[in-house]
CSV table of C-alpha atoms in Angstrom, one decimal:
chain,number,residue,atom,x,y,z
A,1,PRO,CA,-19.1,37.8,-1.5
A,2,GLY,CA,-19.9,37.3,2.2
A,3,PRO,CA,-18.7,39.9,4.7
A,4,GLY,CA,-15.0,39.8,5.3
A,5,ARG,CA,-14.5,37.4,2.4
A,6,CYS,CA,-12.5,37.6,-0.9
A,7,ALA,CA,-14.3,39.3,-3.8
A,8,HIS,CA,-12.9,36.8,-6.4
A,9,PHE,CA,-15.6,34.7,-8.1
A,10,VAL,CA,-14.4,31.1,-8.7
A,11,LEU,CA,-16.1,30.1,-12.0
A,12,ARG,CA,-15.3,26.4,-11.6
A,13,LYS,CA,-17.1,26.2,-8.3
A,14,GLY,CA,-19.8,28.7,-9.0
A,15,ARG,CA,-19.1,30.7,-5.8
A,16,PHE,CA,-16.9,33.4,-4.3
A,17,CYS,CA,-13.5,32.6,-2.8
A,18,ARG,CA,-13.8,31.9,0.9
A,19,MET,CA,-10.4,33.2,2.0
A,20,VAL,CA,-10.2,36.2,4.3
A,21,PRO,CA,-8.4,39.2,2.8
A,22,ALA,CA,-6.1,41.5,4.8
A,23,ALA,CA,-7.6,44.5,6.5
A,24,GLY,CA,-8.7,47.1,4.0
A,25,ARG,CA,-8.4,44.7,1.0
A,26,ARG,CA,-11.1,43.3,-1.2
A,27,PHE,CA,-9.1,40.3,-2.4
A,28,CYS,CA,-7.1,37.6,-0.6
A,29,GLY,CA,-3.4,37.2,-1.2
A,30,GLU,CA,-3.9,34.6,-3.9
A,31,HIS,CA,-6.3,36.9,-5.9
A,32,GLY,CA,-4.7,40.2,-5.0
A,33,HIS,CA,-3.6,40.8,-8.6
A,34,GLU,CA,-7.2,41.6,-9.4
A,35,GLU,CA,-6.9,44.9,-7.6
A,36,GLU,CA,-4.3,47.6,-8.1
A,37,GLN,CA,-1.2,47.0,-5.9
A,38,ASN,CA,1.1,49.7,-7.2
A,39,ASP,CA,1.7,47.7,-10.4
A,40,ARG,CA,3.1,44.7,-8.4
A,41,LYS,CA,2.9,41.5,-10.5
A,42,ARG,CA,2.0,38.1,-9.3
A,43,ILE,CA,3.6,35.0,-10.9
A,44,PRO,CA,3.1,31.3,-10.5
A,45,CYS,CA,5.3,29.8,-7.8
A,46,PRO,CA,8.1,27.8,-9.4
A,47,LEU,CA,7.8,25.1,-6.8
A,48,ASP,CA,4.0,24.6,-7.3
A,49,PRO,CA,2.3,26.6,-10.1
A,50,LYS,CA,-1.1,26.0,-8.5
A,51,HIS,CA,-0.5,29.1,-6.5
A,52,THR,CA,1.0,32.5,-7.2
A,53,VAL,CA,3.3,34.9,-5.4
A,54,TYR,CA,4.3,38.6,-5.8
A,55,GLU,CA,7.3,38.7,-8.1
A,56,ASP,CA,9.2,41.0,-5.7
A,57,GLN,CA,8.7,38.6,-2.8
A,58,LEU,CA,9.6,35.4,-4.6
A,59,GLN,CA,12.9,34.7,-2.8
A,60,LYS,CA,11.2,35.2,0.6
A,61,HIS,CA,8.3,33.0,-0.4
A,62,LEU,CA,10.6,30.2,-1.6
A,63,LYS,CA,12.1,29.9,1.9
A,64,LYS,CA,8.7,29.1,3.5
A,65,CYS,CA,6.6,27.7,0.6
A,66,ASN,CA,4.9,24.5,1.7
A,67,SER,CA,5.9,22.9,-1.6
A,68,ARG,CA,9.6,23.3,-1.0
A,69,GLU,CA,11.7,20.2,-0.6
A,70,LYS,CA,11.9,19.4,3.1
A,71,PRO,CA,14.9,17.7,4.8
A,72,LYS,CA,14.7,13.9,4.4
A,73,PRO,CA,14.1,12.0,7.7
A,74,VAL,CA,16.9,9.8,9.0
A,75,TYR,CA,15.1,6.7,7.9
A,76,PHE,CA,14.9,7.8,4.2
A,77,VAL,CA,17.2,5.8,2.0
A,78,GLN,CA,16.7,6.3,-1.7
A,79,ASP,CA,15.2,3.2,-3.4
A,80,ILE,CA,16.4,0.8,-0.6
A,81,ASN,CA,13.3,-1.4,-1.2
A,82,ALA,CA,12.7,-0.6,-4.9
A,83,GLY,CA,14.2,-3.8,-6.4
A,84,LEU,CA,16.6,-4.2,-9.4
A,85,LYS,CA,16.0,-1.7,-12.2
A,86,ASP,CA,17.3,-3.8,-15.1
A,87,VAL,CA,16.3,-1.8,-18.1
A,88,ALA,CA,17.0,-4.9,-20.3
A,89,GLU,CA,14.1,-6.7,-18.5
A,90,ILE,CA,11.5,-4.0,-19.0
A,91,PRO,CA,9.8,-3.8,-22.4
A,92,GLU,CA,10.2,-0.3,-23.9
A,93,LYS,CA,6.6,-0.1,-24.9
A,94,GLN,CA,3.8,-2.0,-23.2
A,95,VAL,CA,0.9,-2.6,-25.5
A,96,PRO,CA,-2.5,-2.4,-23.9
A,97,LEU,CA,-4.7,-5.5,-23.7
A,98,SER,CA,-7.2,-3.9,-26.1
A,99,SER,CA,-4.6,-3.8,-28.8
A,100,LEU,CA,-3.9,-7.6,-28.7
A,101,SER,CA,-5.3,-9.9,-31.3
A,102,ILE,CA,-7.5,-12.9,-30.3
A,103,GLU,CA,-4.6,-15.3,-31.0
A,104,GLU,CA,-2.2,-13.3,-28.8
A,105,LEU,CA,-4.8,-13.3,-25.9
A,106,GLN,CA,-5.4,-17.0,-26.3
A,107,ASN,CA,-1.6,-17.6,-26.2
A,108,LEU,CA,-1.4,-15.6,-23.0
A,109,ILE,CA,-4.2,-17.7,-21.4
A,110,VAL,CA,-2.4,-20.9,-22.5
A,111,LYS,CA,0.8,-19.7,-20.8
A,112,LEU,CA,-1.1,-18.8,-17.6
A,113,LYS,CA,-2.8,-22.2,-17.3
A,114,LYS,CA,0.6,-23.9,-17.9
A,115,ALA,CA,2.3,-21.8,-15.2
A,116,ILE,CA,-0.3,-22.6,-12.5
A,117,VAL,CA,-0.1,-26.4,-12.9
A,118,GLY,CA,0.8,-27.8,-9.5
A,119,LEU,CA,0.1,-24.6,-7.5
A,120,GLU,CA,-2.4,-24.5,-4.6
A,121,LEU,CA,-5.3,-22.5,-6.1
A,122,HIS,CA,-8.1,-23.3,-3.7
A,123,LEU,CA,-7.3,-21.2,-0.6
A,124,LYS,CA,-8.4,-22.2,2.9
A,125,GLU,CA,-11.2,-20.0,4.3
A,126,GLN,CA,-10.1,-18.6,7.6
A,127,ILE,CA,-12.7,-16.0,8.6
A,128,LEU,CA,-12.1,-15.1,12.2
A,129,SER,CA,-13.0,-12.4,14.6
A,130,HIS,CA,-11.6,-10.8,17.7
A,131,GLN,CA,-13.2,-9.7,21.0
A,132,ALA,CA,-11.7,-6.2,20.7
A,133,LEU,CA,-14.2,-5.4,18.0
A,134,GLN,CA,-17.3,-7.1,19.3
A,135,GLU,CA,-18.8,-3.9,20.7
A,136,ALA,CA,-18.2,-1.9,17.5
A,137,LEU,CA,-19.5,-4.8,15.4
A,138,ASN,CA,-22.8,-4.8,17.4
A,139,ASP,CA,-23.2,-1.0,17.3
A,140,PRO,CA,-26.4,-0.3,15.4
A,141,LYS,CA,-25.2,3.1,14.5
A,142,ASN,CA,-22.7,1.7,12.0
A,143,GLY,CA,-23.6,1.8,8.3
A,144,ASP,CA,-23.1,-0.9,5.8
A,145,SER,CA,-19.7,0.4,4.8
A,146,ALA,CA,-18.4,0.8,8.4
A,147,PHE,CA,-19.6,-2.7,9.2
A,148,LYS,CA,-17.7,-4.2,6.3
A,149,HIS,CA,-14.5,-2.6,7.4
A,150,LEU,CA,-15.0,-3.7,10.9
A,151,LYS,CA,-15.5,-7.3,9.8
A,152,GLN,CA,-12.3,-7.3,7.9
A,153,GLN,CA,-10.3,-5.7,10.7
A,154,ALA,CA,-11.8,-8.2,13.2
A,155,SER,CA,-10.7,-11.1,11.0
A,156,ILE,CA,-7.2,-9.7,10.5
A,157,LEU,CA,-6.8,-9.4,14.3
A,158,GLY,CA,-8.2,-12.9,14.7
A,159,ASN,CA,-5.6,-14.3,12.2
A,160,MET,CA,-2.9,-12.3,14.1
A,161,GLU,CA,-4.0,-13.9,17.4
A,162,LYS,CA,-3.9,-17.4,15.8
A,163,LEU,CA,-0.3,-16.8,14.8
A,164,HIS,CA,0.5,-15.6,18.3
A,165,LEU,CA,1.5,-12.1,17.0
A,166,LEU,CA,-0.6,-10.1,19.5
A,167,GLY,CA,1.7,-9.9,22.5
A,168,PRO,CA,4.1,-7.6,24.5
A,169,GLY,CA,7.4,-6.4,23.3
A,170,ARG,CA,6.4,-5.9,19.7
A,171,CYS,CA,6.5,-3.0,17.2
A,172,PHE,CA,3.6,-3.1,14.8
A,173,VAL,CA,4.4,-1.4,11.5
A,174,GLU,CA,1.2,-0.6,9.5
A,175,PHE,CA,2.1,-0.1,5.9
A,176,GLY,CA,-0.3,2.1,3.9
A,177,ALA,CA,-1.8,3.1,7.2
A,178,GLY,CA,-4.2,5.8,6.0
A,179,ARG,CA,-6.3,6.9,9.0
A,180,GLY,CA,-4.6,4.2,11.1
A,181,LYS,CA,-7.7,2.2,11.9
A,182,LEU,CA,-6.0,-1.2,11.8
A,183,SER,CA,-3.4,-0.1,14.3
A,184,HIS,CA,-6.1,1.4,16.4
A,185,TRP,CA,-7.8,-2.0,16.8
A,186,VAL,CA,-4.6,-3.8,17.5
A,187,ASP,CA,-4.0,-1.2,20.2
A,188,VAL,CA,-7.4,-1.9,21.7
A,189,ALA,CA,-6.7,-5.6,21.6
A,190,LEU,CA,-3.4,-5.0,23.5
A,191,GLN,CA,-4.7,-2.4,26.0
A,192,ASN,CA,-3.4,-4.3,29.0
A,193,VAL,CA,-0.1,-5.2,27.4
A,194,GLU,CA,3.2,-3.4,28.1
A,195,ASN,CA,6.0,-2.3,25.8
A,196,VAL,CA,4.1,-1.9,22.5
A,197,GLN,CA,5.0,0.5,19.7
A,198,PHE,CA,3.1,1.4,16.6
A,199,LEU,CA,4.7,2.9,13.4
A,200,LEU,CA,2.1,4.1,10.8
A,201,VAL,CA,3.7,4.3,7.4
A,202,GLU,CA,1.9,6.6,4.9
A,203,ARG,CA,3.4,8.7,2.2
A,204,ALA,CA,0.5,11.1,1.9
A,205,THR,CA,-0.9,13.5,4.5
A,206,THR,CA,-4.1,12.0,5.8
A,207,ARG,CA,-7.3,13.7,7.1
A,208,PHE,CA,-9.5,12.3,9.9
A,209,LYS,CA,-6.7,10.3,11.5
A,210,VAL,CA,-7.6,8.3,14.6
A,211,ASP,CA,-4.3,8.9,16.2
A,212,GLY,CA,-5.8,11.3,18.7
A,213,LYS,CA,-7.6,8.4,20.4
A,214,HIS,CA,-4.3,7.1,21.7
A,215,LYS,CA,-2.9,10.1,23.5
A,216,ARG,CA,-3.7,8.9,27.0
A,217,ARG,CA,-2.6,5.3,26.4
A,218,ASP,CA,0.7,3.6,27.4
A,219,SER,CA,1.3,2.5,23.8
A,220,ILE,CA,3.4,4.8,21.6
A,221,PHE,CA,2.2,5.8,18.1
A,222,GLU,CA,4.4,7.4,15.5
A,223,ARG,CA,3.7,8.4,11.9
A,224,LEU,CA,6.3,8.0,9.2
A,225,GLN,CA,5.4,10.1,6.2
A,226,VAL,CA,7.6,8.3,3.6
A,227,ASP,CA,7.1,6.1,0.6
A,228,ILE,CA,7.7,2.5,1.5
A,229,GLN,CA,10.2,2.3,-1.4
A,230,HIS,CA,12.6,4.6,0.6
A,231,LEU,CA,11.9,3.3,4.2
A,232,CYS,CA,14.8,1.9,6.1
A,233,LEU,CA,13.2,0.5,9.3
A,234,ASN,CA,16.4,0.0,11.2
A,235,LYS,CA,17.1,3.7,11.0
A,236,VAL,CA,13.8,4.6,12.7
A,237,PRO,CA,15.0,5.9,16.1
A,238,VAL,CA,12.6,3.8,18.2
A,239,LEU,CA,13.7,0.6,16.5
A,240,GLU,CA,17.3,1.5,16.6
A,241,LYS,CA,17.0,2.1,20.3
A,242,LYS,CA,14.6,-0.7,21.5
A,243,LYS,CA,15.4,-3.5,19.0
A,244,LEU,CA,11.8,-4.7,19.2
A,245,PRO,CA,10.7,-7.6,17.0
A,246,VAL,CA,8.5,-6.1,14.2
A,247,VAL,CA,5.1,-7.3,13.0
A,248,GLY,CA,4.3,-5.9,9.6
A,249,ILE,CA,0.5,-5.4,9.0
A,250,GLY,CA,-1.6,-3.8,6.3
A,251,LYS,CA,-5.2,-3.7,5.1
A,252,HIS,CA,-5.6,-3.5,1.4
A,253,LEU,CA,-2.0,-2.7,0.7
A,254,CYS,CA,-2.3,-1.7,-2.9
A,255,GLY,CA,-0.4,-3.4,-5.8
A,256,ALA,CA,3.4,-2.8,-5.7
A,257,ALA,CA,3.2,-1.4,-2.1
A,258,THR,CA,2.9,-5.0,-0.9
A,259,ASP,CA,6.2,-6.0,-2.7
A,260,LEU,CA,7.9,-2.9,-1.3
A,261,ALA,CA,6.7,-3.7,2.2
A,262,LEU,CA,7.9,-7.3,2.0
A,263,ARG,CA,11.3,-6.3,0.8
A,264,CYS,CA,11.4,-3.6,3.5
A,265,LEU,CA,10.8,-6.2,6.2
A,266,VAL,CA,12.6,-9.3,5.1
A,267,GLU,CA,15.6,-7.8,3.2
A,268,SER,CA,16.6,-4.3,4.1
A,269,TYR,CA,15.5,-4.4,7.8
A,270,THR,CA,16.5,-8.0,8.5
A,271,THR,CA,19.9,-7.6,6.8
A,272,CYS,CA,20.6,-4.3,8.5
A,273,CYS,CA,19.6,-5.6,11.9
A,274,ASP,CA,22.2,-8.5,11.6
A,275,GLY,CA,25.0,-5.9,11.2
A,276,GLU,CA,26.8,-3.7,13.7
A,277,ASP,CA,25.2,-0.4,14.9
A,278,GLU,CA,27.9,1.7,13.2
A,279,GLU,CA,27.5,-0.1,9.9
A,280,PRO,CA,23.8,-1.3,9.8
A,281,ALA,CA,23.8,-2.2,6.1
A,282,PRO,CA,26.6,-4.5,4.8
A,283,LYS,CA,27.8,-3.5,1.4
A,284,ARG,CA,26.0,-5.6,-1.3
A,285,SER,CA,25.6,-5.2,-5.0
A,286,ARG,CA,22.2,-3.9,-6.2
A,287,ALA,CA,21.5,-7.4,-7.7
A,288,ALA,CA,22.2,-9.0,-4.4
A,289,GLN,CA,19.8,-6.7,-2.7
A,290,THR,CA,17.0,-7.6,-5.1
A,291,GLU,CA,17.4,-11.2,-6.1
A,292,VAL,CA,16.0,-13.8,-3.8
A,293,ALA,CA,18.6,-14.9,-1.3
A,294,PRO,CA,19.0,-18.6,-0.6
A,295,HIS,CA,17.4,-19.7,2.6
A,296,LYS,CA,19.9,-20.2,5.4
A,297,SER,CA,19.1,-23.2,7.7
A,298,ALA,CA,19.7,-22.8,11.4
A,299,GLY,CA,22.8,-25.0,11.1
A,300,ASN,CA,24.6,-23.0,8.5
A,301,GLU,CA,25.4,-20.0,10.7
A,302,SER,CA,25.3,-19.1,14.3
A,303,THR,CA,21.9,-18.6,15.9
A,304,THR,CA,22.7,-14.9,16.2
A,305,GLU,CA,23.2,-14.7,12.5
A,306,ASP,CA,19.9,-16.5,11.7
A,307,HIS,CA,17.9,-14.5,14.2
A,308,LYS,CA,14.9,-12.9,12.5
A,309,PRO,CA,13.9,-9.5,13.8
A,310,VAL,CA,10.6,-9.7,12.0
A,311,ALA,CA,8.1,-11.7,14.1
A,312,GLY,CA,5.4,-11.9,11.5
A,313,ILE,CA,3.6,-10.4,8.5
A,314,VAL,CA,-0.1,-10.1,8.0
A,315,ILE,CA,-1.2,-8.2,4.9
A,316,ALA,CA,-4.6,-8.1,3.2
A,317,LEU,CA,-3.8,-8.0,-0.5
A,318,CYS,CA,-5.3,-5.6,-3.1
A,319,CYS,CA,-5.0,-4.2,-6.6
A,320,HIS,CA,-2.8,-6.7,-8.4
A,321,HIS,CA,-3.3,-4.7,-11.6
A,322,LYS,CA,-1.1,-2.0,-9.9
A,323,CYS,CA,1.8,-4.3,-9.4
A,324,ASP,CA,5.1,-3.5,-11.1
A,325,TRP,CA,7.7,-5.9,-12.5
A,326,THR,CA,10.6,-3.7,-11.2
A,327,HIS,CA,9.3,-4.0,-7.6
A,328,TYR,CA,7.8,-7.5,-7.7
A,329,VAL,CA,9.5,-9.9,-5.3
A,330,GLY,CA,8.5,-13.0,-7.2
A,331,ARG,CA,10.4,-12.4,-10.4
A,332,GLU,CA,12.6,-15.4,-9.9
A,333,PHE,CA,9.5,-17.6,-9.6
A,334,PHE,CA,8.1,-16.1,-12.8
A,335,LYS,CA,11.3,-16.9,-14.6
A,336,SER,CA,11.3,-20.4,-13.3
A,337,VAL,CA,8.0,-21.1,-15.0
A,338,GLY,CA,9.1,-19.6,-18.3
A,339,LEU,CA,7.5,-16.2,-17.8
A,340,GLY,CA,9.0,-12.7,-17.9
A,341,PRO,CA,8.1,-9.0,-17.7
A,342,VAL,CA,5.9,-9.0,-20.8
A,343,GLU,CA,3.7,-11.8,-19.5
A,344,PHE,CA,3.7,-10.2,-16.0
A,345,HIS,CA,2.4,-6.9,-17.5
A,346,TYR,CA,-0.5,-8.6,-19.2
A,347,PHE,CA,-1.3,-10.9,-16.2
A,348,GLN,CA,-1.4,-8.0,-13.8
A,349,ARG,CA,-3.8,-6.2,-16.1
A,350,MET,CA,-5.9,-9.3,-16.5
A,351,SER,CA,-6.0,-9.8,-12.7
A,352,SER,CA,-8.6,-7.0,-12.5
A,353,TRP,CA,-11.1,-9.2,-14.2
A,354,ALA,CA,-11.4,-11.1,-10.9
A,355,THR,CA,-13.0,-8.1,-9.2
A,356,CYS,CA,-14.3,-6.1,-12.1
A,357,GLY,CA,-14.9,-8.8,-14.7
A,358,MET,CA,-15.9,-7.1,-18.0
A,359,ARG,CA,-18.9,-5.3,-16.7
A,360,GLU,CA,-20.5,-2.7,-18.9
A,361,THR,CA,-19.2,0.7,-17.8
A,362,THR,CA,-20.0,4.1,-19.0
A,363,SER,CA,-18.7,7.6,-18.2
A,364,LYS,CA,-21.3,7.8,-15.5
A,365,ALA,CA,-20.7,6.6,-11.9
A,366,SER,CA,-21.0,2.9,-11.1
A,367,THR,CA,-24.5,1.7,-10.5
A,368,SER,CA,-25.6,0.8,-7.0
A,369,GLU,CA,-25.2,-2.9,-7.8
A,370,ASP,CA,-21.6,-2.5,-9.1
A,371,SER,CA,-20.6,-0.2,-6.2
A,372,GLU,CA,-22.0,-2.5,-3.5
A,373,ASP,CA,-18.5,-3.6,-2.5
A,374,GLN,CA,-17.0,-0.1,-3.0
A,375,THR,CA,-17.0,2.6,-0.4
A,376,ASP,CA,-15.8,6.2,-0.3
A,377,ASP,CA,-13.2,5.1,2.2
A,378,THR,CA,-9.7,5.3,0.7
A,379,GLU,CA,-8.8,2.0,2.2
A,380,GLU,CA,-11.0,0.2,-0.4
A,381,HIS,CA,-9.3,0.0,-3.8
A,382,GLU,CA,-11.8,-2.0,-5.8
A,383,GLN,CA,-12.6,-0.4,-9.1
A,384,THR,CA,-14.1,-1.0,-12.5
A,385,LEU,CA,-11.8,-0.6,-15.5
A,386,SER,CA,-13.0,0.9,-18.7
A,387,ARG,CA,-13.8,-1.2,-21.7
A,388,THR,CA,-10.8,0.0,-23.6
A,389,GLU,CA,-8.4,-0.5,-20.7
A,390,SER,CA,-9.5,-4.1,-20.1
A,391,GLY,CA,-9.7,-5.1,-23.7
A,392,SER,CA,-13.4,-6.1,-23.7
A,393,ASP,CA,-13.9,-5.5,-27.4
A,394,THR,CA,-11.3,-8.1,-28.3
A,395,LEU,CA,-12.6,-10.6,-25.8
A,396,GLN,CA,-16.2,-10.4,-26.8
A,397,GLY,CA,-17.2,-13.8,-28.2
A,398,ILE,CA,-14.3,-15.8,-27.0
A,399,LEU,CA,-14.6,-15.5,-23.2
A,400,GLY,CA,-17.8,-15.4,-21.0
A,401,ALA,CA,-18.0,-13.2,-17.9
A,402,GLU,CA,-17.4,-16.2,-15.6
A,403,GLU,CA,-14.4,-17.3,-17.6
A,404,ARG,CA,-12.9,-13.9,-17.5
A,405,LYS,CA,-13.5,-13.7,-13.7
A,406,GLU,CA,-11.7,-17.1,-13.3
A,407,ILE,CA,-8.8,-16.0,-15.4
A,408,GLY,CA,-8.5,-12.9,-13.3
A,409,ARG,CA,-8.5,-15.0,-10.2
A,410,LEU,CA,-5.7,-17.3,-11.6
A,411,CYS,CA,-3.6,-14.2,-12.5
A,412,LYS,CA,-3.9,-13.0,-8.9
A,413,ARG,CA,-3.0,-16.4,-7.5
A,414,LEU,CA,0.0,-16.7,-9.8
A,415,ILE,CA,1.3,-13.3,-8.7
A,416,ASP,CA,0.7,-14.1,-5.1
A,417,HIS,CA,2.4,-17.5,-5.3
A,418,GLY,CA,5.6,-15.6,-6.4
A,419,ARG,CA,5.4,-13.7,-3.1
A,420,ILE,CA,4.9,-16.9,-1.1
A,421,GLU,CA,7.9,-18.5,-2.7
A,422,TYR,CA,10.0,-15.4,-2.0
A,423,LEU,CA,9.0,-15.4,1.7
A,424,GLN,CA,9.7,-19.2,1.9
A,425,GLN,CA,13.2,-18.7,0.4
A,426,GLN,CA,13.8,-16.0,3.0
A,427,GLY,CA,13.1,-18.4,5.8
A,428,TYR,CA,9.4,-17.8,6.5
A,429,ARG,CA,6.4,-20.0,6.6
A,430,ALA,CA,4.0,-18.2,4.4
A,431,ALA,CA,0.4,-18.8,3.4
A,432,LEU,CA,-2.7,-17.3,1.7
A,433,GLN,CA,-6.2,-17.6,3.0
A,434,TYR,CA,-9.6,-16.0,2.5
A,435,TYR,CA,-10.1,-13.8,5.5
A,436,THR,CA,-13.6,-12.5,4.7
A,437,GLU,CA,-16.5,-13.2,2.5
A,438,SER,CA,-16.5,-11.8,-1.1
A,439,ALA,CA,-19.8,-10.0,-0.2
A,440,VAL,CA,-17.8,-8.0,2.3
A,441,SER,CA,-14.9,-7.3,0.0
A,442,LEU,CA,-13.9,-8.7,-3.4
A,443,GLU,CA,-10.3,-8.3,-2.3
A,444,ASN,CA,-10.6,-10.9,0.4
A,445,VAL,CA,-7.2,-12.7,0.4
A,446,LEU,CA,-4.8,-12.4,3.4
A,447,LEU,CA,-1.1,-13.1,3.2
A,448,THR,CA,0.5,-14.3,6.4
A,449,ALA,CA,4.1,-15.2,7.2
A,450,VAL,CA,6.0,-16.1,10.4
A,451,PRO,CA,9.6,-17.1,10.7
A,452,SER,CA,10.5,-20.8,10.7
A,453,PRO,CA,10.3,-22.2,14.3
A,454,SER,CA,14.0,-22.0,14.9
A,455,LEU,CA,14.2,-18.3,13.9
A,456,ILE,CA,11.3,-16.8,15.9
A,457,PRO,CA,12.5,-13.7,17.7
A,458,GLU,CA,12.0,-13.5,21.5
A,459,PRO,CA,9.7,-10.7,22.6
A,460,THR,CA,11.2,-7.8,24.5
A,461,VAL,CA,9.3,-7.2,27.8
């Protein structure tokens, strides 16, 4: 071991532990059991067995262990955006695609093509840019991966500007924020604008955040480390105090996270904001919280009741194969076209064919050609499924690569159309468009929504 380093050899990594032991010790606290310590015994921590603790110091350790359950923030409301958990609607055992017979697969494809009749399948191409990113886009130091991300971020900002969402008196909520790059560029675009707040929602701790770049700016950045499923926006102190119109944004918001974010914005937040401060959430049944509410026209209630605190939604969609029927906001649409949880399960698995197709995969890493649209950035979620998972053996001989790709695309559009109908029934004008080229990202569809004209919230300056 190096000088002043632990003497424990880590076989898995082929090197010595790099922790620093206490003065006079050969081993660090984690590996102290390897030397005599007056017969003191180390045991796995009951909160996280990945580390150990001296048995006689267990109670003291449990009070400060990083894995202990921490107090919930004020904006944590258990399952507020989760959706209806109707056990009767969820199949007990979901059979993988690879286990289906050719007849069963063909039957699914027939149902899919019947369900998409009359839907808008050819999306408008709206590839835009924004001045805020021009310098970065022209920087020769950027590699191919960074350039692709910048092009996507520039187009998202361009679409936001077209919808008049880049302005003063707004709170921008970035769902699945990761490093916070999208919020960073929105902030750059609004550098001369007053009264702007950013909330970065991310359930995991994130390394290499760009938050530090905003310390000397007038805009306010706050991170909310919480799962979107449990986020009650109206309980976030800054929104409770300032009542700013919210703009929900996200870049490659993965699978069910999109549905959770939509419900967070247009149901739990909107409904709570319509109530009194002392009782922000009117009592409703779980079914009423989840099922699509009928759209109220401006004439049905007073203008105060119909006021929408959400100014807009701009989300780059991703990973439909990770959607979940329980959280999905378009369940009523699926039922209206004669589909249910079983078909949804297979369609969301088949949706991966649009970006992965049925390419030959091995246990090795993807080839350079396959990984061209992949990066090591966690914002990109494109991936290749294994042959077993995607059912390629069953499909060999009945569907060509292009046919499978087209079916995957149709599955994505069907799932997305359910989201569009949900937003329309909630009083929003919603649309889907291609916001970047497929060579930049295979997940290149942007969902946008703004309130109907009579319901647009006034900005707070």
